[in-house]
Short mmCIF file of C-alpha atoms and ligand atoms in Angstrom, two decimals:
data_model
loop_
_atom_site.label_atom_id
_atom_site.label_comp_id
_atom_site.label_asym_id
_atom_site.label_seq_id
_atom_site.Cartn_x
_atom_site.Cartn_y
_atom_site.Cartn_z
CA UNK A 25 0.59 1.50 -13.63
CA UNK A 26 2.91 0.69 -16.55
CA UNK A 27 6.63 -0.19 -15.46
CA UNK A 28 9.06 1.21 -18.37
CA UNK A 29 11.44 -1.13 -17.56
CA UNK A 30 8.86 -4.05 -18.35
CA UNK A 31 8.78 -2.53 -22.00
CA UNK A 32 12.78 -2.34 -22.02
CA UNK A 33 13.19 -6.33 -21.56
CA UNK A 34 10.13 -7.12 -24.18
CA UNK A 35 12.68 -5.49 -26.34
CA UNK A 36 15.76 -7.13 -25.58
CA UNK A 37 13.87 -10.64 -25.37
CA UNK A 38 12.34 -10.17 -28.77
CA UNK A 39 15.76 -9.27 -30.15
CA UNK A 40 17.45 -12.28 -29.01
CA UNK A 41 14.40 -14.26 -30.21
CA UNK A 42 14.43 -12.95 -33.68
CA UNK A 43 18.17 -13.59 -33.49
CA UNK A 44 17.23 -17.72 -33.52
CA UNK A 45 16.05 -16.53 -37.42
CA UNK A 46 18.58 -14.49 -39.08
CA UNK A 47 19.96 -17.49 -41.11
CA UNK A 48 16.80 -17.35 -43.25
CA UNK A 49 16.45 -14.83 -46.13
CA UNK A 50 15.25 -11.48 -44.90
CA UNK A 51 11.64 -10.83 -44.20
CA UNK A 52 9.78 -8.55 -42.20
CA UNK A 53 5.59 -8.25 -42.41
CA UNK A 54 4.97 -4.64 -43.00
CA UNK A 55 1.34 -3.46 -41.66
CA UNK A 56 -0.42 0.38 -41.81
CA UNK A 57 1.41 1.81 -38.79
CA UNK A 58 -0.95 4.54 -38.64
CA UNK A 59 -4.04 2.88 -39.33
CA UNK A 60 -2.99 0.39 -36.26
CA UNK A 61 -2.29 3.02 -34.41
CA UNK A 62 -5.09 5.50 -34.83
CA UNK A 63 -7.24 1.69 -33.63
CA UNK A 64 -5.23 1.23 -30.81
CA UNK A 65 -5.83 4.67 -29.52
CA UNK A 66 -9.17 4.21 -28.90
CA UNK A 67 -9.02 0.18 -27.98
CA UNK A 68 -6.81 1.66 -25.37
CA UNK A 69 -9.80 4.58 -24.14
CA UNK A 70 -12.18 1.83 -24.12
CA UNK A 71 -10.28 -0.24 -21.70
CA UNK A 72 -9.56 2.23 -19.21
CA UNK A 73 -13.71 0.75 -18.78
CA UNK A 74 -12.34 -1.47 -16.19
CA UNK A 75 -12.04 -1.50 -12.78
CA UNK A 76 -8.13 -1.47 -11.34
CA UNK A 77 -7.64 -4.95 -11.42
CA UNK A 78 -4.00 -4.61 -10.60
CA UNK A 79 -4.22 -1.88 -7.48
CA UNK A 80 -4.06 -2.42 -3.72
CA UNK A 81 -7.69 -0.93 -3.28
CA UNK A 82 -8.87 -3.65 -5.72
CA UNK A 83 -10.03 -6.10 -2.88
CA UNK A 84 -13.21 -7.90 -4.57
CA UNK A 85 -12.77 -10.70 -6.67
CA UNK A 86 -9.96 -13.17 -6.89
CA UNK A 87 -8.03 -10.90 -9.91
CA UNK A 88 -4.21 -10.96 -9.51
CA UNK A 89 -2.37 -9.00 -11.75
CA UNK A 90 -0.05 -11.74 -13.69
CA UNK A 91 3.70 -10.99 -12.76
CA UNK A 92 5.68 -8.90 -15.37
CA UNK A 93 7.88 -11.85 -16.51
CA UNK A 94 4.83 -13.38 -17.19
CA UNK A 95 3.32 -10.86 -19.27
CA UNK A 96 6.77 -10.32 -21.44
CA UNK A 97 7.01 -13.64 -21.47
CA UNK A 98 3.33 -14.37 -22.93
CA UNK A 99 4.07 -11.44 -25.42
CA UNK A 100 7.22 -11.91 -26.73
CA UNK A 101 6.01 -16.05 -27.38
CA UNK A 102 3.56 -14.72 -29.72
CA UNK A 103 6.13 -13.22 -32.38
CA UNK A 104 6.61 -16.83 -32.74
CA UNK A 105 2.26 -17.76 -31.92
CA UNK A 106 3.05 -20.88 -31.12
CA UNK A 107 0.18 -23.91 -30.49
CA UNK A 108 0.83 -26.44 -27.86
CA UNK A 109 -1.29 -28.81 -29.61
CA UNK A 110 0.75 -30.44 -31.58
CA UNK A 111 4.68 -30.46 -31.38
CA UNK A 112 5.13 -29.13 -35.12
CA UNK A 113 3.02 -26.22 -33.86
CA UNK A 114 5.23 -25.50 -30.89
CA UNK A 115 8.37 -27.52 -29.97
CA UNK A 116 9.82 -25.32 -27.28
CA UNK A 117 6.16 -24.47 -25.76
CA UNK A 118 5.28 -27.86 -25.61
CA UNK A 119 8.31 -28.77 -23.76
CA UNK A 120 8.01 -25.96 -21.58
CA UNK A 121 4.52 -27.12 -20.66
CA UNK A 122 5.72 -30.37 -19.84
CA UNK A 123 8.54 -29.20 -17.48
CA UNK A 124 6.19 -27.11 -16.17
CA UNK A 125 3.47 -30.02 -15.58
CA UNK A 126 6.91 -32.49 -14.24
CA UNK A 127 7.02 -29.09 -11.00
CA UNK A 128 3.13 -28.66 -10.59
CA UNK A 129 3.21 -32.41 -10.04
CA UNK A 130 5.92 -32.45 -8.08
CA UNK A 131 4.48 -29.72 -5.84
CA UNK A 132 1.78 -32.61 -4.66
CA UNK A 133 4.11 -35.04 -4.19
CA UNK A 134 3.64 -36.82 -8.17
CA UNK A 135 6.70 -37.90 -9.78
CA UNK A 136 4.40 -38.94 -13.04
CA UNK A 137 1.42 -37.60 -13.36
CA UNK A 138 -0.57 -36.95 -16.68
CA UNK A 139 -1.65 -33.18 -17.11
CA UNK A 140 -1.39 -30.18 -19.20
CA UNK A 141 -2.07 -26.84 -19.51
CA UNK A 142 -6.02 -26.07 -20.36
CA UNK A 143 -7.79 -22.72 -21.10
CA UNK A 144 -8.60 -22.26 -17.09
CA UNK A 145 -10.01 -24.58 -14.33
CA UNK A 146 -13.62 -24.99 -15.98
CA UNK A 147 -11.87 -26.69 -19.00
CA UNK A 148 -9.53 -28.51 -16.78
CA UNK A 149 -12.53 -29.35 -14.14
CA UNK A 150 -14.56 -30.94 -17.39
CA UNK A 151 -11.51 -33.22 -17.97
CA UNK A 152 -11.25 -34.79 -14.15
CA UNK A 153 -14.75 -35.42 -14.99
CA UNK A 154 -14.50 -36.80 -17.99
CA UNK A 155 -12.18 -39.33 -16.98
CA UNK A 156 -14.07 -39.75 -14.29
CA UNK A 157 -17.24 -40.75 -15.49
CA UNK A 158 -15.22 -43.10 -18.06
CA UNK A 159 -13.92 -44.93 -15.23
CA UNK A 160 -17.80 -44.72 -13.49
CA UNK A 161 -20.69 -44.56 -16.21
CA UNK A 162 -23.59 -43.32 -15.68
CA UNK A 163 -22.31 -42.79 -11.35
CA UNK A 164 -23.33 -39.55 -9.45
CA UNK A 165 -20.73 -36.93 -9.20
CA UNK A 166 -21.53 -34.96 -5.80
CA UNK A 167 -19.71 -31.55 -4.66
CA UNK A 168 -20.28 -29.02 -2.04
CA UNK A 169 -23.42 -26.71 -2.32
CA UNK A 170 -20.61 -24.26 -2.14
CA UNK A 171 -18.88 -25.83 -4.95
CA UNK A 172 -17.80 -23.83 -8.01
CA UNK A 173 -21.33 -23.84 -10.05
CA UNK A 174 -19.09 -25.71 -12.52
CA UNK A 175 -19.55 -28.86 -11.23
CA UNK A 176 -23.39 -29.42 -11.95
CA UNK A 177 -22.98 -27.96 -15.09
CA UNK A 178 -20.35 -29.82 -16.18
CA UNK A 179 -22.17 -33.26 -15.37
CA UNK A 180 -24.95 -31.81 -16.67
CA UNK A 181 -22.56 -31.69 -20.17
CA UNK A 182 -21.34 -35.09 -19.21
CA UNK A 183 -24.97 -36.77 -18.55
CA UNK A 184 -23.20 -37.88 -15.09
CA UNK A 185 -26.38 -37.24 -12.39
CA UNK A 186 -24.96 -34.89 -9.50
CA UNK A 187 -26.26 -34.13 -6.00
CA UNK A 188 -24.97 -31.19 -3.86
CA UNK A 189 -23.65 -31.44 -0.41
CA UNK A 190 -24.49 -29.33 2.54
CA UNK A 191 -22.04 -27.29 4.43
CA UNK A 192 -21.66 -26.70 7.72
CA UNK A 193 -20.84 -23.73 9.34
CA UNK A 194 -17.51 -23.18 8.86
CA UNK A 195 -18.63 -23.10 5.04
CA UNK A 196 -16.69 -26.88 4.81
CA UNK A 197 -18.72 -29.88 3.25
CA UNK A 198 -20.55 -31.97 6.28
CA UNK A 199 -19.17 -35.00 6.45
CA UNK A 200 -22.61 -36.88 7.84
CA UNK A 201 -23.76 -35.54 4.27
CA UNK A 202 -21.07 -36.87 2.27
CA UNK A 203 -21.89 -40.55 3.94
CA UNK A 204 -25.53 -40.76 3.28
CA UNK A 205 -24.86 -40.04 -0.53
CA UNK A 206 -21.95 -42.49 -0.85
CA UNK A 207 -24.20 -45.40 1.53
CA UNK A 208 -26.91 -44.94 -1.21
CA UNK A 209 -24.48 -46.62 -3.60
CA UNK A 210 -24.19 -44.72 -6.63
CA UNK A 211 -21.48 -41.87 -5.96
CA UNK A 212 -18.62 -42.46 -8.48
CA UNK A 213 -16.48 -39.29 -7.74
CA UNK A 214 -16.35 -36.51 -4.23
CA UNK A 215 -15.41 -33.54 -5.74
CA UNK A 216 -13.49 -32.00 -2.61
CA UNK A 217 -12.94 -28.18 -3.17
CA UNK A 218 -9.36 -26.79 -1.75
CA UNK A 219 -10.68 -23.21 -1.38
CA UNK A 220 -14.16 -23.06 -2.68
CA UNK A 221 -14.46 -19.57 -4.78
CA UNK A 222 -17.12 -17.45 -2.50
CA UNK A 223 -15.34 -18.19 1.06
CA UNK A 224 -12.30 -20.17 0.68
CA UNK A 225 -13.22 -22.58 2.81
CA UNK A 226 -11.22 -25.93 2.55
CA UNK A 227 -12.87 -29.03 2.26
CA UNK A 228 -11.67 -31.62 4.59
CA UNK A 229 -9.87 -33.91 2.70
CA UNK A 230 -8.25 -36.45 5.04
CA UNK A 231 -11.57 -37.60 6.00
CA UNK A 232 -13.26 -37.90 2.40
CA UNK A 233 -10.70 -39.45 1.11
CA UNK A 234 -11.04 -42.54 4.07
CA UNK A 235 -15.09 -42.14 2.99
CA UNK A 236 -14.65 -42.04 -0.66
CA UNK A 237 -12.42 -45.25 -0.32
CA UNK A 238 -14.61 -47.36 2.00
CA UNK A 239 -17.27 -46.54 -0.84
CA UNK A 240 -14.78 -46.98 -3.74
CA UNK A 241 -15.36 -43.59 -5.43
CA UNK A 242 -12.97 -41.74 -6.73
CA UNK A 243 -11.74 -38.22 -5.21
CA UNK A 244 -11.38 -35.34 -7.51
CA UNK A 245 -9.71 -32.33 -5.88
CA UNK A 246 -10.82 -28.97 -7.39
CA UNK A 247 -7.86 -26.59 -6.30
CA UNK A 248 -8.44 -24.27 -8.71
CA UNK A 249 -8.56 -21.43 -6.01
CA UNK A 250 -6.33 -22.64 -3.34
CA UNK A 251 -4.00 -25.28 -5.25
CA UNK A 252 -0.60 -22.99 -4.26
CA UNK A 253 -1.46 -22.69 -0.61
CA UNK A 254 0.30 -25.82 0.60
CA UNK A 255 3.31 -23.68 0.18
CA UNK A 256 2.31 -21.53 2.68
CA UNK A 257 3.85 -21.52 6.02
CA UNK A 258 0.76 -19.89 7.53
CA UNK A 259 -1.78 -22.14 7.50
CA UNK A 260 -3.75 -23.62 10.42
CA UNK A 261 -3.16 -27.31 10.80
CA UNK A 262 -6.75 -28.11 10.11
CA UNK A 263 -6.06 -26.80 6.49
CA UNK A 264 -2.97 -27.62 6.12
CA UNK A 265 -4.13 -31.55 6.92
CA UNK A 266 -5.73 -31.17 3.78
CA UNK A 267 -2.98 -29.82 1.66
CA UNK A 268 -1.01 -32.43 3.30
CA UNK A 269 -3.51 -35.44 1.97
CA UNK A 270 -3.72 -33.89 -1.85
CA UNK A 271 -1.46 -36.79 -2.77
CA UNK A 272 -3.60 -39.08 -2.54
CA UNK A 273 -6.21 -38.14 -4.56
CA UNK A 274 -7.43 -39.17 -8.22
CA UNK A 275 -6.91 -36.27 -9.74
CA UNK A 276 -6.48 -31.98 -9.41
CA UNK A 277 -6.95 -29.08 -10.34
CA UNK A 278 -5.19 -25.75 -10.02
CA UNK A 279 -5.46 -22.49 -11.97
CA UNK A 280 -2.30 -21.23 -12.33
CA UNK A 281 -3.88 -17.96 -13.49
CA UNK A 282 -5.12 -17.34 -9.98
CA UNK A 283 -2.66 -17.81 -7.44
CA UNK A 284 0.43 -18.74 -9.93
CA UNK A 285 0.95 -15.04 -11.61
CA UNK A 286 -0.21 -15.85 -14.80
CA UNK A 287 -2.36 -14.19 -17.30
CA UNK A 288 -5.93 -15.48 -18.05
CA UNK A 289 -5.87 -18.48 -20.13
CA UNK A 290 -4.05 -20.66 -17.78
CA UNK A 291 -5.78 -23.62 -16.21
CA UNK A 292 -4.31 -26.96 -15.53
CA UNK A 293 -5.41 -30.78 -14.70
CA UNK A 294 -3.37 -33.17 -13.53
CA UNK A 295 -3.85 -37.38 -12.85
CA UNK A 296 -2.11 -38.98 -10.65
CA UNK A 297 -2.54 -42.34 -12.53
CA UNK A 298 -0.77 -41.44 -16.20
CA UNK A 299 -2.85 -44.45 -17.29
CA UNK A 300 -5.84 -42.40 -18.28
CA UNK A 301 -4.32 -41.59 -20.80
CA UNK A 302 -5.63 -43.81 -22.62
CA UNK A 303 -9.52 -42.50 -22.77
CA UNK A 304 -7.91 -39.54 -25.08
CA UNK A 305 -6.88 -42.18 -27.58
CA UNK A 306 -8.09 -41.09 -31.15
CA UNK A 307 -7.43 -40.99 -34.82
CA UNK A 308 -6.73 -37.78 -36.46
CA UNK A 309 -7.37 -38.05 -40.16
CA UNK A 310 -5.02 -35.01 -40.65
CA UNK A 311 -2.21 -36.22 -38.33
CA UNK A 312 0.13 -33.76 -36.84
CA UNK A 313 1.08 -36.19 -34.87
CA UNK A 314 4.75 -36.53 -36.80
CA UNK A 315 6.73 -37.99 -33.96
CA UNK A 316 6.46 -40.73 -31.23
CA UNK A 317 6.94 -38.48 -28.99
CA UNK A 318 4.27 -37.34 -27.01
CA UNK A 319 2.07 -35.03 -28.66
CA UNK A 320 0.14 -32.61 -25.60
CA UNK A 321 -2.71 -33.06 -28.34
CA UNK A 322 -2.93 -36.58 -27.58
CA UNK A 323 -3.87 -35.86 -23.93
CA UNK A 324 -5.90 -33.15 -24.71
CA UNK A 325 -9.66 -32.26 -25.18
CA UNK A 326 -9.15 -29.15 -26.29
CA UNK A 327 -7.19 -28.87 -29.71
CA UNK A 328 -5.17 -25.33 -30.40
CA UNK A 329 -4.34 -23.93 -27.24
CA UNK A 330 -2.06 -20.86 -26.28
CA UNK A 331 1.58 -22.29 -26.20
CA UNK A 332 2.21 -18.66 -24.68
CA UNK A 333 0.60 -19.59 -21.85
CA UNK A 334 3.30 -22.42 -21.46
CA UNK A 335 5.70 -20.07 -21.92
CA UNK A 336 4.70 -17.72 -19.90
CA UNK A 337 4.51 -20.14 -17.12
CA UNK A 338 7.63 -21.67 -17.62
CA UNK A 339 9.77 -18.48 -17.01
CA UNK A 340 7.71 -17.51 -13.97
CA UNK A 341 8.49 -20.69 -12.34
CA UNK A 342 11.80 -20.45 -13.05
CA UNK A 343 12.15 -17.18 -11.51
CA UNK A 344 9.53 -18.38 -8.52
CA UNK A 345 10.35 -22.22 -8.00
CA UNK A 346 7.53 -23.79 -6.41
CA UNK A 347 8.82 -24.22 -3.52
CA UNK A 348 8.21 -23.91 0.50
CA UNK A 349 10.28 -20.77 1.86
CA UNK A 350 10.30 -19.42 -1.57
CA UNK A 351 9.33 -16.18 -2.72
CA UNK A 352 5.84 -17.38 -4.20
CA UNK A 353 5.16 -18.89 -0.52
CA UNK A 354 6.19 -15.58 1.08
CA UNK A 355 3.61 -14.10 -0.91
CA UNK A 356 1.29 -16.15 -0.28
CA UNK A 357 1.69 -15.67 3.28
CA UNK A 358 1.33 -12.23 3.21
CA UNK A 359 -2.36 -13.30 1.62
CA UNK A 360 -3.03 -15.19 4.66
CA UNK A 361 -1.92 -12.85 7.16
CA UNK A 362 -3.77 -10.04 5.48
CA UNK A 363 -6.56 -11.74 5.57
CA UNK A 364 -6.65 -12.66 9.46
CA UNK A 365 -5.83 -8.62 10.58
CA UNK A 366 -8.84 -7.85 7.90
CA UNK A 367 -11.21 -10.41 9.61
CA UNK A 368 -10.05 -9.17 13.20
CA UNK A 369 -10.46 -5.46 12.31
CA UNK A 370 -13.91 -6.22 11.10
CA UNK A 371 -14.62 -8.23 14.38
CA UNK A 372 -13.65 -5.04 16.21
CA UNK A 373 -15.63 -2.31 14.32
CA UNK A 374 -19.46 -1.13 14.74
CA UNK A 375 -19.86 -1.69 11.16
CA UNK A 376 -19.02 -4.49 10.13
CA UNK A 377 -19.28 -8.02 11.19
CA UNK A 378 -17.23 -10.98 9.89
CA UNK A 379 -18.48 -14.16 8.80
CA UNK A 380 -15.86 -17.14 8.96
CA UNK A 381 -12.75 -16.88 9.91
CA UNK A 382 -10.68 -17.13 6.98
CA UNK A 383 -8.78 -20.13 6.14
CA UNK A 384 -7.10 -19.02 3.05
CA UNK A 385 -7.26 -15.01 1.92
CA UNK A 386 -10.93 -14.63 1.54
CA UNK A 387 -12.97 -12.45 3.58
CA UNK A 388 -16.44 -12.27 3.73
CA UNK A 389 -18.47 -9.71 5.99
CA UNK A 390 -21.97 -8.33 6.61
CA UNK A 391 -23.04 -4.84 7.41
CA UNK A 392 -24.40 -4.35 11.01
CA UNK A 393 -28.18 -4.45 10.56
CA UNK A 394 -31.38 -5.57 12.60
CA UNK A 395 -32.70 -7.88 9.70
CA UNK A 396 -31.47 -9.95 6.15
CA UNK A 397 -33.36 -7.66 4.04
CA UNK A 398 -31.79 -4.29 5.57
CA UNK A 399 -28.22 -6.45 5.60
CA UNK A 400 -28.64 -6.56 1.69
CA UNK A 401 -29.26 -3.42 1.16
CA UNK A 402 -26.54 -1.88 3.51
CA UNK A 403 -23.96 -4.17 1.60
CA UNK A 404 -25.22 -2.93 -1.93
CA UNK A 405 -24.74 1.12 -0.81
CA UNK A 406 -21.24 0.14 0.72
CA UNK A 407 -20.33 -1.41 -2.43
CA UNK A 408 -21.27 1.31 -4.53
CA UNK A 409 -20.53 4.27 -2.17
CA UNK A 410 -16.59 2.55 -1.37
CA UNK A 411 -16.30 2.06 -5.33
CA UNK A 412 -17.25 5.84 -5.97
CA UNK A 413 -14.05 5.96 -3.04
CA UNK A 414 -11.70 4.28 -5.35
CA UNK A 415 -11.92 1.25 -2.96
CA UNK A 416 -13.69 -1.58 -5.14
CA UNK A 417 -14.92 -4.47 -3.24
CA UNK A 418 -16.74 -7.47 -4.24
CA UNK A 419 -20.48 -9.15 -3.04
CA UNK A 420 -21.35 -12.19 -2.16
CA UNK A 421 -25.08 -13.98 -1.49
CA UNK A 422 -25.51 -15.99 1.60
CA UNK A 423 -27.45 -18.50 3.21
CA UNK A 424 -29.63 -16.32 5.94
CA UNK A 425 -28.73 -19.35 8.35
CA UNK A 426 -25.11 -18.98 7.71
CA UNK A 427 -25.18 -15.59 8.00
CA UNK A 428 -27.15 -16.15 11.40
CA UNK A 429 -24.23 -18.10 12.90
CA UNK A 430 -22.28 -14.68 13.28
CA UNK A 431 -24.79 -12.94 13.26
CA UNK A 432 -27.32 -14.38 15.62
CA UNK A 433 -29.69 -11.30 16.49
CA UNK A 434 -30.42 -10.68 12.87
CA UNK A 435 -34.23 -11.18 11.80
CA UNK A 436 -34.54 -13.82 8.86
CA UNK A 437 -36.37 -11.67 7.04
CA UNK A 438 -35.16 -13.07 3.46
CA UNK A 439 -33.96 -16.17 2.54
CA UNK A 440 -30.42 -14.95 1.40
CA UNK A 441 -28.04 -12.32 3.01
CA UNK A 442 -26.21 -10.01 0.37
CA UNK A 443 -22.79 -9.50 2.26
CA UNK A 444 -19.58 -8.16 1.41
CA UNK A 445 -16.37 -10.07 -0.26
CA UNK A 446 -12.68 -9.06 -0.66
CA UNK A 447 -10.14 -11.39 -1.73
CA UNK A 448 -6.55 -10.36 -0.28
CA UNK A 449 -4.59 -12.18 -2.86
CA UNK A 450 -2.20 -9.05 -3.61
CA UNK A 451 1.17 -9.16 -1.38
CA UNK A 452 0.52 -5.02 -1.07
CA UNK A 453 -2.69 -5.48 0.58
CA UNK A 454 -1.50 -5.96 4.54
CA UNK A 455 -0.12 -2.59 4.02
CA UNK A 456 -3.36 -1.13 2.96
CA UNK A 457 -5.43 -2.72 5.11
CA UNK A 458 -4.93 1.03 7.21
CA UNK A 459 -6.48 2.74 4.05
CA UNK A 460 -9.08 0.24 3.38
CA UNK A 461 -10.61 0.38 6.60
CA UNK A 462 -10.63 3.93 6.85
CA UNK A 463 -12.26 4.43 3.51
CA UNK A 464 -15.29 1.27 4.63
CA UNK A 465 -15.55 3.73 7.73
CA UNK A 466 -16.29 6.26 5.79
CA UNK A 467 -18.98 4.19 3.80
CA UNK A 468 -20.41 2.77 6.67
CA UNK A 469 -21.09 6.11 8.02
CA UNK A 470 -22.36 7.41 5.19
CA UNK A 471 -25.41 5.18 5.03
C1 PLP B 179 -12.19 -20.18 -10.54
C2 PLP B 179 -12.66 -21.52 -10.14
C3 PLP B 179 -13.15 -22.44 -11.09
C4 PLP B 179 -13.34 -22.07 -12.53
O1 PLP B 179 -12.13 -21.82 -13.13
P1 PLP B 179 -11.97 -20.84 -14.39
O2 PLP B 179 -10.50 -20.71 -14.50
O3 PLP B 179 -12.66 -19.55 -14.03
O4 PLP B 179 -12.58 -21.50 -15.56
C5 PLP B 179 -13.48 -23.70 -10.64
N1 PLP B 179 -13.38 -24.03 -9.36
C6 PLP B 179 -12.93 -23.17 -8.41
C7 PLP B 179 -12.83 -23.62 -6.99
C8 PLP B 179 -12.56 -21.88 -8.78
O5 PLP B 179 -12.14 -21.02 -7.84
#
């Protein structure tokens, strides 16, 4: 699990760091070593109360283990603690963030958009929003019923009204939907989700964005999931037609503490029209605001934030440009492709049956079963029986009529289907799709 190496460079970074202060007059905190110790024993017990996050038979829920310059980066930073709020809480954070905003930008085709850093996507989501519903008062905000739940609570915050689109059934928001909201007149923002969170299905963005427009509502992208994908080489052209549009919209989100390596913490929203700005305008009585240069505060809803999250950031895409052909892109290729052999071995076994074919790496699958109840309960023992199997998986509830579209001889004997969900976001998991299977075998057998 633990990589002594990783420990090694924490070392040598926080030496060359603490050379930066060796000018000033000696001083080092002193703490009870033992005390600390004797706590961090049994902090460290307690937390092996977690399931393997960072393992190859982790396939459930979208957890990928931040990469290790990530995690020395984020460590080492907080020696220093700094807060990207304000520049006299963190100069070199704050510029890192902004270098760091200047590539994510630049990865959808921006050259100035306004963004920062923000505790994760629900943060960042709540700022699109925002502006949003300052540019549209009082308009509806509408988002796929398989939207992150997010969305309608986040109006709800906002006291925007929201409506829920249907999906069809490749999981994608209909478009006949989307155009009877928007012809009732009161839409101000499509919130078009690039990889919703339970099947990773893409929204199709070329064609809301030519609704939205004729409509004059605005186009929010909520990328969170799937914002790094358009690096991919992999995708189908269907998805990748969306990936190709995301430069046209409003404004996006991606959480780079998802598919960008990064510890939890790490969120990001990003306008494409730096003019928004200005609904952030405020006074601060107790002004930190020291220089006329631009304070991340000032764009900000949320006040302190991490700065080690900036840091962290900035060193991993230095090491991992964002870039097509790159290594990050390789990776998540391997995502993609481990996805597509895990949906066609399903397809292929007497156990298991597949639900949409995936367009980025999330799979979702039902056990074999003559009706929805006995479905639901087949999933539940598989989850439990493959977890007591080392092999931890995650669940998923489904539409009965969705579920019906792969699996058309199944009774409707329940409204919802409880099915099973693995996201393949870990380069390692092609190679273990062998093992995986095997052990689900096993499961399936066993019940
Ligand atoms: C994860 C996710 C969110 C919420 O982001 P957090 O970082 O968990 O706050 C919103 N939308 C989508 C599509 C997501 O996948």
């Amino acid at each position: 699990m633990i990589n002594p190496a990783e420990l090694q460079l924490l070392q040598d970074a926080l030496a060359t760091l603490a050379n930066g202060y060796d000018e000033l007059p000696a001083f080092t905190p002193e703490f009870d070593t033992q005390a600390a110790s004797e706590v961090l024993q049994i902090v460290a017990e307690r937390m092996q109360d977690n399931f393997p996050y960072y393992h190859p038979q982790y396939v459930g829920q979208m957890l990928k283990p931040p990469h290790p310059v990530a995690r020395i980066a984020y460590a080492m930073s907080l020696w220093v603690n700094p807060n990207n709020h304000a520049l006299d809480g963190g100069r070199a954070s704050s510029a890192m963030e902004k270098e760091c905003i200047v590539d994510l930008g630049r990865m959808y085709g921006w050259k100035n958009p306004l963004g920062h850093l923000t505790g994760g996507g629900t943060m960042a989501n709540l700022e699109a929003l925002w502006v949003a519903g300052r540019l549209h008062p009082g308009k509806r905000v509408i988002a796929s019923k398989q939207a992150h739940y997010t969305h309608s609570r986040i109006s709800d915050v906002l006291g925007l009204p929201f409506s829920s689109v249907d999906i069809g059934d490749d999981g994608r928001m209909d478009l006949a939907a989307i155009e009877t909201l928007l012809a009732a007149g009161d839409v101000g923002t499509v919130v078009a989700t690039i990889g919703n969170t339970g099947l990773g299905a893409v929204d199709r963005l070329p064609q809301i964005l030519e609704l939205a427009h004729r409509y004059d509502a605005r186009v929010h992208a909520d990328a969170a999931y799937g914002g790094y994908f358009g690096l991919a080489s992999e995708l189908h052209d269907d998805t990748r037609a969306a990936y190709d549009h995301l430069t046209e919209v409003d404004s996006l989100v991606v959480d780079p503490h998802k598919h960008g390596l990064q510890p939890y913490g790490c969120g990001c929203v990003l306008f494409r029209d730096a003019g928004v700005g200005r609904f952030y305008k405020h006074d601060s009585p107790f002004t930190y605001f020291s220089s006329a240069e631009l304070h991340l505060g000032e764009i900000s809803l949320e006040c302190s934030r991490p700065g080690a999250s900036a840091v962290a950031l900035w060193a991993t895409q230095q090491m991992f440009p964002l870039e097509k052909g790159g290594q990050l892109a390789a990776w998540l290729d391997l995502g993609l492709l481990a996805a597509r052999e895990f949906w066609q071995r399903l397809s292929v076994s007497d156990h298991y049956q597949p639900l949409l074919q995936p367009e980025l790496d999330i799979v979702v699958y039902a056990v074999a079963a003559d009706n929805a109840q006995q479905a639901s309960d087949r999933s539940r023992r598989v989850f439990s029986l493959a977890a007591k199997r080392d092999l931890h998986l995650a669940m998923i509830e489904l539409p009965v009529e969705l579920v019906r579209t792969c699996l058309p001889d199944l009774e409707a004997n329940a409204e919802t289907v409880t099915c099973l969900r693995s996201v393949l976001m870990k380069p390692e998991h092609k190679e273990w799709l062998d093992g995986i299977m095997k052990i689900l075998d096993e499961c399936a057998a066993a019940i």
